[in-house]
Short mmCIF file of C-alpha atoms and ligand atoms in Angstrom, two decimals:
data_model
loop_
_atom_site.label_atom_id
_atom_site.label_comp_id
_atom_site.label_asym_id
_atom_site.label_seq_id
_atom_site.Cartn_x
_atom_site.Cartn_y
_atom_site.Cartn_z
CA MET Y 1 46.35 83.14 -249.32
CA THR Y 2 47.77 80.39 -251.57
CA MET Y 3 51.34 79.45 -252.37
CA LEU Y 4 51.74 79.33 -256.19
CA PRO Y 5 52.93 76.14 -257.79
CA GLY Y 6 56.61 76.11 -258.34
CA ALA Y 7 57.50 78.22 -255.22
CA SER Y 8 59.71 76.40 -252.83
CA CYS Y 9 60.47 77.14 -249.22
CA ALA Y 10 63.91 78.32 -250.08
CA GLU Y 11 62.72 81.01 -252.46
CA GLU Y 12 61.03 84.16 -251.61
CA PRO Y 13 57.38 83.01 -251.10
CA MET Y 14 54.88 84.04 -253.62
CA TYR Y 15 51.39 84.63 -252.47
CA ARG Y 16 48.30 85.63 -254.18
CA GLU Y 17 45.42 87.38 -252.34
CA GLU Y 18 42.14 85.50 -253.01
CA PRO Y 19 38.73 85.38 -251.32
CA MET Y 20 38.72 82.76 -248.62
CA TYR Y 21 35.59 80.89 -249.53
CA GLY Y 22 35.16 81.48 -253.32
CA THR Y 23 32.88 83.87 -255.01
CA MET Y 24 30.15 85.67 -253.08
CA ARG Y 25 26.67 84.32 -253.86
CA LEU Y 26 23.44 85.83 -252.59
CA PHE Y 27 20.18 83.98 -252.11
CA SER Y 28 16.89 84.98 -250.64
CA GLY Y 29 14.04 83.03 -249.16
CA ARG Y 30 10.53 84.34 -249.54
CA ALA Y 31 10.37 86.18 -246.22
CA ASN Y 32 11.65 89.62 -247.42
CA PRO Y 33 12.72 89.67 -251.11
CA PRO Y 34 12.71 93.42 -251.30
CA LEU Y 35 15.35 93.85 -248.62
CA ALA Y 36 17.40 91.07 -250.44
CA GLU Y 37 17.09 93.06 -253.69
CA ARG Y 38 18.36 96.27 -251.80
CA ILE Y 39 21.31 94.36 -250.38
CA SER Y 40 22.12 92.95 -253.84
CA GLU Y 41 22.02 96.56 -255.22
CA TYR Y 42 24.37 97.75 -252.55
CA LEU Y 43 26.85 94.93 -253.23
CA LYS Y 44 26.38 94.99 -256.96
CA VAL Y 45 26.09 91.24 -256.78
CA PRO Y 46 23.01 89.64 -258.42
CA LEU Y 47 20.61 87.59 -256.40
CA ASP Y 48 20.82 83.85 -257.38
CA GLU Y 49 17.75 82.13 -258.51
CA ALA Y 50 16.22 79.31 -256.59
CA GLU Y 51 12.92 77.55 -257.14
CA ILE Y 52 10.94 77.56 -253.83
CA PHE Y 53 7.42 76.26 -253.64
CA GLU Y 54 5.08 74.18 -251.51
CA PHE Y 55 3.48 70.94 -252.54
CA PRO Y 56 -0.22 70.45 -251.82
CA ASN Y 57 0.67 68.76 -248.45
CA GLU Y 58 2.54 72.06 -247.45
CA ASN Y 59 5.96 70.42 -247.72
CA ILE Y 60 8.47 73.09 -248.88
CA PHE Y 61 10.69 72.25 -251.81
CA VAL Y 62 13.90 74.13 -252.93
CA ARG Y 63 16.05 73.76 -256.01
CA LEU Y 64 19.01 75.96 -256.74
CA LYS Y 65 19.36 77.00 -260.43
CA LYS Y 66 23.17 76.96 -260.51
CA SER Y 67 26.04 75.34 -258.72
CA VAL Y 68 27.31 76.69 -255.43
CA ARG Y 69 30.22 74.37 -254.89
CA ALA Y 70 32.94 75.85 -252.81
CA GLN Y 71 31.39 79.34 -252.89
CA ASP Y 72 30.75 81.95 -250.20
CA VAL Y 73 27.02 81.85 -249.81
CA PHE Y 74 24.76 84.50 -247.97
CA LEU Y 75 21.22 83.53 -247.50
CA ILE Y 76 18.82 86.34 -246.54
CA GLN Y 77 15.79 85.18 -244.65
CA PRO Y 78 14.29 87.02 -241.65
CA THR Y 79 12.06 84.70 -239.55
CA CYS Y 80 9.11 87.11 -239.54
CA SER Y 81 5.44 86.33 -240.45
CA PRO Y 82 4.55 83.67 -241.41
CA VAL Y 83 7.18 82.77 -238.74
CA ASN Y 84 7.03 79.01 -238.76
CA ARG Y 85 7.02 78.76 -242.58
CA ASN Y 86 9.84 81.14 -242.83
CA ILE Y 87 11.93 79.21 -240.26
CA MET Y 88 11.39 75.95 -241.96
CA GLU Y 89 12.20 77.47 -245.35
CA LEU Y 90 15.36 78.88 -243.94
CA LEU Y 91 16.44 75.46 -242.57
CA ILE Y 92 15.50 73.70 -245.84
CA MET Y 93 17.49 76.28 -247.82
CA ILE Y 94 20.56 75.84 -245.63
CA ASP Y 95 20.28 72.07 -246.07
CA THR Y 96 19.96 72.56 -249.82
CA LEU Y 97 23.04 74.70 -249.82
CA LYS Y 98 25.08 72.27 -247.66
CA ARG Y 99 24.19 69.26 -249.83
CA ALA Y 100 25.15 71.31 -252.88
CA SER Y 101 28.67 71.70 -251.33
CA ALA Y 102 28.60 75.42 -250.72
CA GLY Y 103 32.12 76.42 -249.26
CA ARG Y 104 30.52 78.50 -246.42
CA ILE Y 105 26.93 79.34 -245.56
CA THR Y 106 26.08 82.55 -243.68
CA ALA Y 107 22.51 82.73 -242.59
CA VAL Y 108 21.51 86.43 -242.74
CA ILE Y 109 18.49 86.62 -240.29
CA PRO Y 110 17.77 90.42 -239.94
CA TYR Y 111 14.81 89.68 -237.60
CA TYR Y 112 15.13 86.54 -235.33
CA GLY Y 113 11.67 85.25 -234.58
CA TYR Y 114 11.00 83.54 -231.10
CA GLY Y 115 13.64 85.71 -229.72
CA ARG Y 116 11.32 86.66 -226.81
CA THR Y 117 11.12 83.02 -225.77
CA ASP Y 118 14.68 83.16 -224.46
CA LYS Y 119 14.57 81.97 -220.92
CA LYS Y 120 12.71 79.49 -218.52
CA ASP Y 121 11.00 82.08 -216.46
CA GLN Y 122 8.27 79.77 -215.25
CA PRO Y 123 7.93 76.04 -214.83
CA ARG Y 124 7.45 73.67 -217.79
CA VAL Y 125 8.06 76.24 -220.67
CA PRO Y 126 10.46 75.96 -223.57
CA ILE Y 127 13.47 78.18 -224.59
CA THR Y 128 12.58 78.29 -228.26
CA ALA Y 129 15.20 80.94 -229.12
CA ARG Y 130 17.76 78.22 -228.23
CA LEU Y 131 15.92 75.47 -230.08
CA ILE Y 132 15.84 77.57 -233.33
CA ALA Y 133 19.57 78.31 -232.84
CA ASP Y 134 20.39 74.54 -232.56
CA MET Y 135 18.26 73.78 -235.67
CA ILE Y 136 20.11 76.55 -237.75
CA SER Y 137 23.49 75.01 -236.76
CA VAL Y 138 22.30 71.41 -237.35
CA ALA Y 139 20.97 72.37 -240.79
CA GLY Y 140 24.49 73.34 -241.76
CA ALA Y 141 24.87 77.20 -241.43
CA ASN Y 142 28.51 78.20 -240.61
CA ARG Y 143 27.73 81.72 -239.47
CA VAL Y 144 24.80 83.96 -238.55
CA LEU Y 145 24.40 87.61 -239.25
CA THR Y 146 21.51 89.35 -237.55
CA ILE Y 147 20.28 92.67 -236.14
CA ASP Y 148 19.12 93.68 -232.70
CA LEU Y 149 18.34 90.34 -230.98
CA HIS Y 150 15.68 90.80 -228.37
CA ALA Y 151 18.44 89.85 -225.88
CA GLY Y 152 22.15 90.00 -226.76
CA GLN Y 153 22.60 86.71 -224.80
CA ILE Y 154 20.91 84.86 -227.64
CA GLN Y 155 24.27 85.02 -229.48
CA GLY Y 156 25.54 82.46 -226.88
CA PHE Y 157 22.82 80.00 -227.94
CA PHE Y 158 24.77 79.43 -231.19
CA SER Y 159 27.97 77.30 -231.26
CA ILE Y 160 28.84 79.00 -234.54
CA PRO Y 161 29.97 82.61 -234.92
CA VAL Y 162 27.19 85.28 -234.75
CA ASP Y 163 27.51 88.88 -235.90
CA GLU Y 164 24.77 90.94 -234.26
CA MET Y 165 24.62 94.44 -235.69
CA THR Y 166 22.45 97.31 -234.43
CA ALA Y 167 20.16 99.59 -236.26
CA MET Y 168 20.18 102.09 -233.44
CA PRO Y 169 22.75 104.37 -235.20
CA LEU Y 170 20.37 104.53 -238.25
CA LEU Y 171 17.55 105.58 -236.09
CA VAL Y 172 19.69 108.05 -234.08
CA ARG Y 173 20.79 109.68 -237.41
CA HIS Y 174 17.16 110.03 -238.50
CA PHE Y 175 16.14 111.87 -235.27
CA ARG Y 176 19.32 113.87 -235.19
CA GLU Y 177 18.49 115.15 -238.80
CA LYS Y 178 14.90 116.06 -237.60
CA ASN Y 179 16.45 118.32 -234.93
CA ILE Y 180 13.40 117.90 -232.63
CA PRO Y 181 13.46 120.68 -229.94
CA ASN Y 182 13.47 119.79 -226.24
CA PRO Y 183 13.38 116.00 -226.69
CA VAL Y 184 13.24 113.34 -224.05
CA ILE Y 185 13.89 109.64 -224.81
CA VAL Y 186 11.45 107.13 -223.35
CA ALA Y 187 12.03 103.42 -222.59
CA PRO Y 188 8.44 101.82 -222.83
CA ASP Y 189 9.42 99.22 -220.19
CA VAL Y 190 12.28 98.59 -217.86
CA GLY Y 191 13.70 95.99 -220.18
CA ALA Y 192 14.18 98.69 -222.87
CA THR Y 193 16.07 101.04 -220.56
CA LYS Y 194 19.63 100.20 -221.67
CA ARG Y 195 18.77 100.66 -225.43
CA ALA Y 196 16.92 103.91 -224.57
CA ARG Y 197 19.82 105.21 -222.46
CA ASN Y 198 22.27 104.69 -225.30
CA PHE Y 199 19.95 106.53 -227.65
CA ALA Y 200 19.50 109.32 -225.24
CA GLN Y 201 23.31 109.60 -224.83
CA ALA Y 202 23.75 109.72 -228.70
CA LEU Y 203 21.13 112.55 -228.95
CA ASP Y 204 22.35 114.25 -225.82
CA ALA Y 205 18.81 114.14 -224.47
CA PRO Y 206 17.38 113.11 -221.01
CA LEU Y 207 15.77 109.72 -220.38
CA ALA Y 208 12.47 108.64 -218.80
CA VAL Y 209 11.32 105.08 -218.24
CA ILE Y 210 7.84 103.59 -218.11
CA GLU Y 211 7.45 100.83 -215.49
CA LYS Y 212 4.76 98.24 -215.80
CA ARG Y 213 3.55 96.81 -212.57
CA ARG Y 214 1.23 93.80 -212.24
CA VAL Y 215 -1.86 94.30 -210.03
CA GLY Y 216 -2.95 91.20 -208.09
CA ASN Y 217 -2.74 87.82 -209.77
CA LYS Y 218 -4.30 88.57 -213.14
CA PRO Y 219 -1.53 88.48 -215.76
CA THR Y 220 -3.15 91.18 -217.83
CA ALA Y 221 -4.00 93.64 -215.05
CA ARG Y 222 -1.16 96.28 -215.03
CA VAL Y 223 -0.57 99.93 -214.03
CA LEU Y 224 1.96 102.07 -215.70
CA ASN Y 225 4.20 104.38 -213.86
CA LEU Y 226 6.48 107.05 -215.35
CA ILE Y 227 9.97 107.70 -214.04
CA GLY Y 228 11.21 111.00 -215.35
CA ARG Y 229 9.76 114.40 -216.64
CA VAL Y 230 8.05 114.70 -220.05
CA ARG Y 231 5.75 117.75 -219.39
CA GLY Y 232 6.23 120.27 -222.24
CA LYS Y 233 8.75 118.10 -223.98
CA ASN Y 234 8.76 116.15 -227.31
CA VAL Y 235 9.03 112.49 -226.66
CA ILE Y 236 10.81 109.66 -228.60
CA ILE Y 237 9.93 106.18 -227.50
CA VAL Y 238 12.64 103.63 -228.21
CA ASP Y 239 12.15 99.88 -228.34
CA ASP Y 240 13.62 96.85 -230.18
CA GLU Y 241 10.28 95.77 -231.80
CA ILE Y 242 6.76 96.71 -232.16
CA ASP Y 243 4.51 93.65 -232.11
CA THR Y 244 0.86 94.04 -231.31
CA GLY Y 245 1.40 97.73 -230.41
CA GLY Y 246 0.06 97.26 -226.82
CA SER Y 247 3.33 98.59 -225.17
CA LEU Y 248 3.26 101.69 -227.49
CA GLU Y 249 -0.42 102.33 -226.86
CA GLY Y 250 0.13 102.21 -223.11
CA ALA Y 251 3.16 104.46 -223.38
CA PHE Y 252 1.29 106.87 -225.64
CA GLU Y 253 -1.55 107.26 -223.14
CA ILE Y 254 0.53 107.79 -220.04
CA LEU Y 255 2.91 110.27 -221.92
CA ARG Y 256 -0.07 112.32 -223.00
CA ARG Y 257 -1.63 112.25 -219.56
CA ARG Y 258 1.74 113.54 -218.21
CA GLY Y 259 1.84 116.43 -220.49
CA ALA Y 260 4.21 115.37 -223.37
CA LEU Y 261 3.86 117.49 -226.56
CA GLU Y 262 4.77 115.59 -229.75
CA ILE Y 263 5.23 111.76 -229.42
CA TYR Y 264 7.48 109.81 -231.76
CA ALA Y 265 8.29 106.12 -231.56
CA CYS Y 266 10.96 104.06 -233.13
CA ALA Y 267 12.02 100.41 -233.11
CA THR Y 268 14.35 98.22 -235.28
CA HIS Y 269 11.66 95.66 -236.09
CA GLY Y 270 8.14 96.56 -237.26
CA VAL Y 271 6.44 93.26 -236.64
CA PHE Y 272 2.94 94.78 -236.50
CA SER Y 273 0.95 91.69 -235.53
CA PRO Y 274 -2.81 92.38 -235.23
CA PRO Y 275 -4.23 94.55 -233.87
CA ALA Y 276 -1.18 96.85 -234.06
CA VAL Y 277 -2.24 98.75 -237.22
CA GLU Y 278 -5.76 99.44 -235.82
CA ARG Y 279 -4.36 100.38 -232.40
CA LEU Y 280 -1.57 102.62 -233.70
CA SER Y 281 -3.53 104.28 -236.50
CA ALA Y 282 -6.00 105.57 -233.91
CA LEU Y 283 -3.29 107.41 -232.03
CA ASP Y 284 -1.88 110.75 -232.84
CA PHE Y 285 1.80 109.75 -233.15
CA SER Y 286 3.94 112.42 -235.05
CA GLU Y 287 5.94 109.54 -236.59
CA ILE Y 288 6.56 105.81 -236.02
CA VAL Y 289 9.93 104.84 -237.43
CA VAL Y 290 11.02 101.27 -238.10
CA THR Y 291 13.51 99.54 -240.42
CA ASP Y 292 12.89 97.01 -243.28
CA THR Y 293 14.24 93.84 -241.29
CA VAL Y 294 10.61 92.71 -241.62
CA LEU Y 295 8.53 92.99 -244.82
CA ILE Y 296 5.70 95.49 -244.13
CA PRO Y 297 2.97 95.05 -246.67
CA PRO Y 298 1.19 98.18 -247.97
CA GLU Y 299 -1.95 97.44 -245.93
CA LYS Y 300 0.25 97.76 -242.80
CA GLN Y 301 1.86 101.03 -243.88
CA MET Y 302 0.04 103.52 -241.57
CA ARG Y 303 0.03 107.23 -242.38
CA HIS Y 304 2.58 108.15 -239.80
CA LEU Y 305 4.97 105.18 -240.53
CA ARG Y 306 8.50 105.75 -241.86
CA ILE Y 307 10.60 102.86 -242.88
CA LEU Y 308 14.44 103.16 -243.05
CA SER Y 309 16.55 100.51 -244.84
CA VAL Y 310 19.17 98.35 -243.23
CA ALA Y 311 20.37 97.17 -246.57
CA PRO Y 312 23.46 99.29 -246.61
CA LEU Y 313 24.41 98.12 -243.11
CA LEU Y 314 23.90 94.46 -244.03
CA GLY Y 315 25.48 94.88 -247.39
CA GLU Y 316 28.60 96.36 -245.89
CA VAL Y 317 28.85 93.66 -243.26
CA ILE Y 318 28.34 90.86 -245.86
CA ARG Y 319 31.19 92.51 -247.88
CA ARG Y 320 33.45 92.51 -244.78
CA ILE Y 321 32.68 88.91 -243.86
CA HIS Y 322 33.39 87.85 -247.34
CA THR Y 323 36.85 89.55 -247.47
CA GLY Y 324 37.72 88.80 -243.94
CA GLU Y 325 37.75 92.39 -242.80
CA SER Y 326 36.82 93.40 -239.27
CA VAL Y 327 33.06 93.67 -238.52
CA GLY Y 328 33.59 94.86 -235.01
CA ALA Y 329 35.49 97.88 -236.34
CA MET Y 330 32.19 99.09 -238.02
CA ALA Y 331 30.72 99.61 -234.58
CA LEU Y 332 33.65 101.82 -233.63
CA ALA Y 333 33.70 103.79 -236.93
C1 R5P P 1 9.31 93.42 -225.15
O1 R5P P 1 10.05 92.97 -224.28
C2 R5P P 1 9.73 94.07 -226.38
O2 R5P P 1 10.95 94.81 -226.18
C3 R5P P 1 8.73 94.94 -226.98
O3 R5P P 1 8.37 95.99 -226.01
C4 R5P P 1 7.55 94.15 -227.36
O4 R5P P 1 7.94 93.17 -228.25
C5 R5P P 1 6.39 94.99 -227.86
O5 R5P P 1 5.31 94.13 -227.97
P1 R5P P 1 3.89 94.77 -228.21
O6 R5P P 1 3.96 95.69 -229.45
O7 R5P P 1 3.01 93.56 -228.52
O8 R5P P 1 3.44 95.48 -226.86
#
């Protein structure tokens, strides 16, 4: 709010409502332009043009086509594959915006790469999720907007505000509409239990958990154990991301052996690193549901894949951040 010229303290103050950080501006890196387009359509705000290219020596160069001075900039760039290029591009774009005097820079990172390297769980290893958070802040971002971090505690790796949204209601709505009879929700590992439990509660369905247990000293030798009943039921496996598909493959096999009927799977992030497509295409899933936080090229779009869009969710949060409305209230709505 601004006091208009001419108003004195003695008079009735005159205020004018105005956006806190100038006009909303939307930019996209090269990580997921279709998602950025969908967010732009939701907001009815055009995407700004930026020239982004690599020199022969692989150095990334960015040039903004128009001034962003004192404007409220949202930069959309998930740090998905190619992860290291997309992270570097994100940092360089933030630096470009900062040096162009943007009023506020919100890094919209729908998928946060390196999120699984979030703790020192053995000697002499990095905490890369923290390193990336530091780099984003140092580059000049003022805020971060993200979806379903691998661990919620990663929010605390940032010293700037982080809005972490969840795509779980979107996935719950999808399965509620399918009205699958006799469902049971399955966590594919113990770490996924809380997420799966919330999902089960929302669908009013029971929960089962797959426990992976290491055998001997070999890191790859594992047995799977299933806690809960799936026989004669239709199963929905719930996870935060599908990477190589190994967890889903293991889950599928034990669920089939234990008598599950139809097997569905869902996750927020469809990373699908090799050999996920080969692995999952060979299995008789009824449906695998992910969102568009990560760009999934046509060659990875398997026959049973369904992609839901997080654009309305991100668009609405961007609108609220811009106008200073509560984002937390959305979770309660
Ligand atoms: C692990 O902690 C995650 O929640 C997912 O289960 C994991 O990212 C899946 O990886 P993959 O598909 O390679 O088994």
